[in-house]
Amino acid sequence: MKVLGIESSCDETGVALVEFAGMSVPRLLAQALHSQISMHQAYGGVVPELASRDHIRRVLPLTREVLGRAGLAISEVDVIAYTQGPGLAGALLVGAGVAVAMAAALNKPTLPVHHLEGHLLSPFLSDDPPEFPFIALLVSGGHTQLMLVRDVGQYEILGETIDDAAGEAFDKSAKLLGLPYPGGPHLAELAQSGDPTAFDLPRPMLHSGKPDFSFSGLKTAVLTQVRRFGEVPTAQQRADLAASTQAAIVDVLVRKSLLALKNSGLKCLVVAGGVGANRCLREQLNSACAKRNVRVHYPELSLCTDNGAMIAMAAAMRLQRGAPALPPGGGFQVKPRWPL
Ligand code: KG4
Ligand code: ZN
């Protein structure tokens, strides 16, 4: 069975094809991605209307590219999956509209997919896929959650952020440091030449005993520090603050993940979402988990941020477990706000 996946929830247009037989882990046949980052950079953040228009321009050429790479005709695709939410309404409508229209023209069924389920299952695209059950740390630009994952569709939320997401904390702090959008990777790069102990930044809820998070206080602390620097901070001051900010975010993420693992008794951790690309987070999780005999799985670096492969993968894994695809010719709706 071949599944085409289309992702258009925010600032990346992603298309991919996966194939599976029986219950074996689905295999990625081809993928293509267009990032709008350079387009939005001039505005310091995602401009929803520009995002939607760009998805319109990209989605069909990317689909052709993917089919070409896989050496398949569109008629050989069995199911067309798309991100139904959460995300920007206009951006989601592009992917959903194209997927449903193509499916109607080809007389193929569709499968709407939850964007976060895509992130969550993206480590199954790696060479060393995890096994159920596991604890998942989902850290993206809009979400920060710890989950107990028993199987596809069986998700128990153990804890989540009560305010900003981890990616948001990276992005907002980066902006205060004058770094371009999206701030996370830029802050991580600047942090490499800084001292993570230079500033004692808050780690809210660290000792709450619950796997919940709060990051909004961090950006206030970063702002206070930036103001103390005066008009022109030195390169070292900026690097030190970046390193200290990253250390505070990573520290909380690592400790809460360990708490969730300990409470559940599970020995497998899956990290997914854009912040999962952070090297400092990976190093600290790897060393903490190695000491506790816990295996950690990440998506390939290129599949941490939004992409079509994770959507095709999530759809394929749901189909394997009997999820019904929707018949062609029906209507569709998107869900900009949609808890997992
Ligand atoms: O999962 P994602 O692509 O989009 C959402 O679904 O939100 O995550 C994007 C987030 C952004 O906040 C970005 O700054 C952050 O992931 N990010 C990083 C890194 N790469 C991406 N944060 C820290 N370090 C990185 N290397
Ligand atoms: Zn995402």
Coordinates of C-alpha atoms and ligand atoms in Angstrom, one line a residue:
M1 CA 0.0 0.0 0.0
K2 CA 1.4 3.4 -1.0
V3 CA 0.5 6.6 0.9
L4 CA 1.1 10.1 -0.2
G5 CA 1.4 12.6 2.6
I6 CA 1.0 16.4 2.4
E7 CA 2.1 18.8 5.2
S8 CA 1.2 22.5 5.0
S9 CA 0.3 23.5 8.6
C10 CA 2.8 26.3 9.0
D11 CA 5.8 27.5 7.1
E12 CA 7.0 24.3 5.4
T13 CA 5.4 22.6 2.4
G14 CA 6.2 18.9 2.6
V15 CA 5.2 16.0 0.4
A16 CA 6.3 12.4 0.8
L17 CA 5.4 8.8 -0.2
V18 CA 5.6 5.8 2.1
E19 CA 4.9 2.2 1.4
F20 CA 4.0 -0.7 3.6
A21 CA 3.0 -4.3 3.5
G22 CA 1.2 -6.0 6.4
M23 CA 2.4 -4.7 9.8
S24 CA 6.0 -4.1 8.8
V25 CA 7.3 -0.6 9.6
P26 CA 6.4 1.6 6.6
R27 CA 9.3 2.6 4.3
L28 CA 9.9 6.1 2.9
L29 CA 10.0 6.0 -0.9
A30 CA 10.7 9.7 -1.5
Q31 CA 10.1 13.1 -0.1
A32 CA 10.4 16.8 -1.0
L33 CA 10.3 19.9 1.1
H34 CA 10.1 23.6 0.6
S35 CA 10.8 25.8 3.6
Q36 CA 9.4 29.4 3.7
I37 CA 11.8 30.5 6.3
S38 CA 13.7 33.0 4.1
M39 CA 10.4 34.5 3.0
H40 CA 9.1 35.1 6.5
Q41 CA 12.5 36.2 7.9
A42 CA 12.0 39.8 6.7
Y43 CA 9.0 40.0 9.0
G44 CA 10.5 38.3 12.1
G45 CA 7.9 35.6 12.1
V46 CA 5.4 33.6 10.0
V47 CA 2.9 35.8 8.0
P48 CA -0.1 33.5 7.7
E49 CA -1.4 35.0 4.4
L50 CA 2.0 34.7 2.7
A51 CA 2.4 31.2 4.0
S52 CA -0.9 30.1 2.4
R53 CA -0.1 31.7 -0.9
D54 CA 3.3 30.0 -1.0
H55 CA 1.8 26.6 -0.1
I56 CA -0.4 27.0 -3.2
R57 CA 2.6 27.6 -5.4
R58 CA 4.6 24.7 -4.0
V59 CA 2.4 21.8 -3.3
L60 CA 1.8 20.4 -6.8
P61 CA 5.4 20.8 -8.1
L62 CA 6.6 19.1 -4.9
T63 CA 4.1 16.3 -5.5
R64 CA 5.4 15.8 -9.0
E65 CA 9.0 15.8 -7.7
V66 CA 8.2 13.1 -5.1
L67 CA 6.4 10.9 -7.7
G68 CA 9.3 11.4 -10.1
R69 CA 11.9 10.4 -7.5
A70 CA 9.9 7.3 -6.5
G71 CA 9.3 6.4 -10.2
L72 CA 5.6 6.2 -9.7
A73 CA 2.5 7.5 -11.4
I74 CA -0.1 9.3 -9.2
S75 CA -2.5 6.6 -10.1
E76 CA -0.3 4.1 -8.2
V77 CA -0.9 5.9 -4.9
D78 CA -3.5 4.2 -2.8
V79 CA -4.3 6.8 -0.1
I80 CA -3.8 10.6 0.1
A81 CA -3.1 11.8 3.6
Y82 CA -2.9 15.4 4.7
T83 CA -2.4 17.5 7.9
Q84 CA -5.8 18.4 9.2
G85 CA -4.5 20.5 12.1
P86 CA -3.4 22.0 14.3
G87 CA -1.8 24.9 12.5
L88 CA -2.7 28.1 10.5
A89 CA -6.2 27.8 9.1
G90 CA -5.3 29.1 5.6
A91 CA -2.2 27.1 5.3
L92 CA -4.0 23.9 6.4
L93 CA -6.8 24.6 3.8
V94 CA -4.2 24.5 1.0
G95 CA -2.9 21.0 1.8
A96 CA -6.3 19.7 2.7
G97 CA -8.0 21.2 -0.4
V98 CA -5.3 19.8 -2.8
A99 CA -5.3 16.4 -1.2
V100 CA -9.1 16.0 -1.3
A101 CA -9.4 17.4 -4.8
M102 CA -6.6 15.1 -6.1
A103 CA -8.3 12.1 -4.4
A104 CA -11.7 13.0 -5.9
A105 CA -10.1 13.2 -9.4
L106 CA -8.3 9.9 -9.0
N107 CA -11.1 8.1 -7.1
K108 CA -8.8 7.4 -4.1
P109 CA -9.6 7.7 -0.4
T110 CA -8.1 10.3 1.9
L111 CA -6.9 10.3 5.5
P112 CA -6.7 13.4 7.6
V113 CA -3.7 13.4 10.0
H114 CA -3.0 15.2 13.3
H115 CA 0.3 17.2 12.9
L116 CA 1.5 16.2 16.4
E117 CA 0.9 12.5 15.7
G118 CA 3.1 13.0 12.7
H119 CA 5.9 14.4 14.9
L120 CA 5.4 11.7 17.5
L121 CA 5.7 8.9 15.0
S122 CA 8.5 10.4 12.9
P123 CA 11.3 8.4 14.7
F124 CA 9.7 5.3 13.1
L125 CA 11.3 6.7 9.9
S126 CA 14.8 6.2 11.3
D127 CA 17.0 3.1 10.8
D128 CA 16.5 2.2 14.5
P129 CA 12.8 2.6 15.1
P130 CA 11.4 2.5 18.7
E131 CA 9.1 -0.1 20.0
F132 CA 5.8 0.5 21.9
P133 CA 5.2 1.4 24.7
F134 CA 7.4 4.5 25.2
I135 CA 7.5 7.9 26.8
A136 CA 7.4 10.7 24.3
L137 CA 8.8 14.2 24.7
L138 CA 7.1 16.3 22.1
V139 CA 8.9 19.6 21.7
S140 CA 7.9 21.9 18.8
G141 CA 7.3 25.5 18.2
G142 CA 3.7 25.4 19.6
H143 CA 3.7 22.3 21.9
T144 CA 5.6 20.9 24.8
Q145 CA 4.2 17.6 26.1
L146 CA 5.2 14.4 27.8
M147 CA 3.1 11.5 26.8
L148 CA 2.8 7.8 27.5
V149 CA 2.4 6.2 24.1
R150 CA 1.0 2.6 24.3
D151 CA 0.5 2.3 20.5
V152 CA -0.7 4.4 17.5
G153 CA -3.7 6.4 18.7
Q154 CA -3.2 5.4 22.4
Y155 CA -1.7 8.5 23.9
E156 CA -1.9 9.6 27.6
I157 CA -0.7 13.1 28.3
L158 CA 1.4 13.0 31.4
G159 CA 2.3 16.7 31.5
E160 CA 2.5 19.8 29.3
T161 CA 3.4 23.4 29.3
I162 CA 1.1 25.8 31.1
D163 CA 2.2 28.7 29.0
D164 CA 5.0 28.9 26.3
A165 CA 6.2 25.9 24.4
A166 CA 9.9 25.1 24.5
G167 CA 10.4 26.2 20.9
E168 CA 8.6 29.4 21.7
A169 CA 11.0 30.0 24.6
F170 CA 13.9 29.5 22.2
D171 CA 12.4 31.7 19.6
K172 CA 11.3 34.6 21.9
S173 CA 14.7 34.6 23.7
A174 CA 16.5 34.6 20.4
K175 CA 14.5 37.6 19.2
L176 CA 15.5 39.4 22.4
L177 CA 19.1 38.7 21.5
G178 CA 18.5 40.2 18.1
L179 CA 18.7 36.8 16.2
P180 CA 16.7 36.1 13.1
Y181 CA 13.6 33.9 12.9
P182 CA 13.2 31.0 13.6
G183 CA 15.4 31.7 16.7
G184 CA 16.0 28.2 18.0
P185 CA 18.8 27.0 15.7
H186 CA 20.4 30.5 15.7
L187 CA 20.4 30.6 19.5
A188 CA 21.8 27.1 19.7
E189 CA 24.6 28.2 17.4
L190 CA 25.4 31.3 19.4
A191 CA 25.3 29.3 22.6
Q192 CA 28.3 27.2 21.3
S193 CA 30.7 30.0 22.2
G194 CA 29.0 31.0 25.5
D195 CA 29.2 29.9 29.1
P196 CA 26.0 28.1 30.2
T197 CA 26.6 29.0 33.8
A198 CA 27.2 32.7 33.2
F199 CA 23.6 33.7 34.1
D200 CA 21.4 31.9 36.6
L201 CA 18.1 31.9 34.7
P202 CA 14.9 30.5 36.2
R203 CA 13.9 26.9 35.7
P204 CA 10.2 27.1 36.7
M205 CA 8.4 24.1 38.1
L206 CA 11.6 22.1 38.2
H207 CA 10.8 20.7 41.6
S208 CA 7.0 20.6 41.2
G209 CA 7.1 16.8 41.2
K210 CA 4.9 16.8 38.1
P211 CA 5.9 16.5 34.5
D212 CA 4.5 19.9 33.6
F213 CA 6.4 22.8 32.2
S214 CA 6.4 26.6 32.3
F215 CA 8.6 28.7 30.1
S216 CA 7.1 32.2 30.1
G217 CA 9.2 33.4 33.0
L218 CA 12.3 32.7 31.1
K219 CA 11.8 35.2 28.4
T220 CA 11.2 37.9 31.1
A221 CA 14.4 37.0 32.7
V222 CA 16.2 37.1 29.4
L223 CA 14.7 40.5 28.7
T224 CA 15.8 41.9 32.1
Q225 CA 19.3 40.7 31.3
V226 CA 19.4 42.1 27.8
R227 CA 18.3 45.5 29.3
R228 CA 21.2 45.3 31.8
F229 CA 23.6 44.9 28.9
G230 CA 22.8 48.4 27.7
E231 CA 22.8 49.6 24.1
V232 CA 25.6 47.4 22.7
P233 CA 26.2 44.1 24.4
T234 CA 29.5 42.4 23.7
A235 CA 29.6 39.3 21.6
Q236 CA 30.6 37.3 24.7
Q237 CA 27.7 38.7 26.7
R238 CA 25.3 37.6 24.0
A239 CA 26.8 34.2 23.7
D240 CA 26.8 33.7 27.4
L241 CA 23.1 34.6 27.6
A242 CA 22.3 32.3 24.7
A243 CA 24.1 29.4 26.4
S244 CA 22.5 30.1 29.7
T245 CA 19.0 30.3 28.1
Q246 CA 19.6 27.0 26.3
A247 CA 20.9 25.4 29.5
A248 CA 17.7 26.4 31.4
I249 CA 15.3 25.1 28.7
V250 CA 17.3 21.8 28.3
D251 CA 17.7 21.3 32.0
V252 CA 13.9 21.4 32.5
L253 CA 13.2 19.2 29.5
V254 CA 15.7 16.6 30.6
R255 CA 14.6 16.5 34.3
K256 CA 10.9 16.3 33.4
S257 CA 11.5 13.5 30.9
L258 CA 13.4 11.5 33.6
L259 CA 10.6 12.0 36.0
A260 CA 8.0 10.7 33.5
L261 CA 10.3 7.7 32.7
K262 CA 10.7 7.0 36.4
N263 CA 7.0 7.3 37.2
S264 CA 6.1 5.0 34.3
G265 CA 8.9 2.5 34.8
L266 CA 9.4 2.5 31.0
K267 CA 12.9 2.3 29.5
C268 CA 12.3 3.9 26.2
L269 CA 12.1 7.6 25.4
V270 CA 11.2 9.1 22.0
V271 CA 11.9 12.8 21.3
A272 CA 10.1 14.5 18.5
G273 CA 9.4 18.0 17.2
G274 CA 11.7 20.9 16.0
V275 CA 13.5 21.3 19.4
G276 CA 14.4 17.7 19.2
A277 CA 17.1 18.8 16.7
N278 CA 18.9 20.7 19.5
R279 CA 22.3 19.2 20.0
C280 CA 22.6 20.2 23.7
L281 CA 19.3 18.6 24.4
R282 CA 20.4 15.4 22.6
E283 CA 23.7 15.3 24.5
Q284 CA 22.2 15.7 27.9
L285 CA 19.3 13.3 27.3
N286 CA 21.7 10.7 25.9
S287 CA 24.0 10.9 28.9
A288 CA 21.2 11.0 31.5
C289 CA 19.4 8.1 29.9
A290 CA 22.6 6.0 29.4
K291 CA 23.1 6.1 33.2
R292 CA 19.6 4.8 33.7
N293 CA 19.6 2.2 31.0
V294 CA 17.0 4.0 29.0
R295 CA 17.1 4.0 25.2
V296 CA 16.5 7.3 23.4
H297 CA 15.1 7.6 19.9
Y298 CA 15.1 10.7 17.7
P299 CA 13.9 11.4 14.2
E300 CA 16.6 11.9 11.6
L301 CA 17.8 15.6 12.1
S302 CA 16.2 16.6 8.8
L303 CA 12.8 15.1 10.0
C304 CA 12.7 17.0 13.3
T305 CA 11.0 20.0 11.9
D306 CA 7.9 19.9 9.8
N307 CA 7.9 17.6 6.7
G308 CA 5.6 15.4 4.6
A309 CA 7.3 12.1 5.5
M310 CA 5.9 12.2 9.1
I311 CA 2.4 12.8 7.8
A312 CA 2.6 9.9 5.3
M313 CA 4.1 7.7 8.1
A314 CA 1.4 8.5 10.7
A315 CA -1.3 7.8 8.1
A316 CA 0.4 4.5 7.1
M317 CA 0.7 3.4 10.7
R318 CA -3.0 4.2 11.4
L319 CA -4.1 2.4 8.2
Q320 CA -2.1 -0.7 9.4
R321 CA -4.2 -0.6 12.6
G322 CA -7.5 -0.5 10.7
A323 CA -8.2 3.2 10.6
P324 CA -10.8 3.8 7.9
A325 CA -9.7 6.1 5.1
L326 CA -12.4 8.5 3.9
P327 CA -14.1 7.8 0.5
P328 CA -13.4 10.2 -2.3
G329 CA -15.7 13.0 -3.2
G330 CA -16.6 14.1 0.3
G331 CA -16.1 17.5 1.9
F332 CA -13.3 18.4 4.3
Q333 CA -12.6 20.6 7.2
V334 CA -9.4 21.7 8.9
K335 CA -8.8 22.0 12.7
P336 CA -6.5 24.9 13.5
R337 CA -6.8 24.1 17.2
W338 CA -6.9 20.4 17.9
P339 CA -5.6 18.7 21.0
L340 CA -4.0 15.3 20.4
Ligands
KG4_1 O1 8.1 21.1 15.0 P1 8.4 22.4 14.3 O2 9.1 22.4 13.0 O3 7.1 23.2 14.1 C1 6.0 23.2 14.9 O4 5.2 22.2 14.7 O5 5.9 24.0 15.8 O6 9.3 23.2 15.4 C2 9.8 24.4 15.2 C3 10.5 24.9 16.4 C4 10.9 26.4 16.4 O7 10.5 27.0 17.6 C5 12.4 26.3 16.2 O8 13.1 27.4 16.7 C6 12.7 25.1 17.0 O9 11.7 24.1 16.6 N1 14.0 24.5 16.6 C7 15.1 24.4 17.5 C8 16.2 23.9 16.7 N2 15.7 23.6 15.5 C9 14.4 24.0 15.4 N3 15.2 24.8 18.7 C10 16.4 24.7 19.3 N4 17.5 24.1 18.7 C11 17.4 23.7 17.4 N5 18.5 23.2 16.9
ZN2 ZN 5.5 20.8 13.7

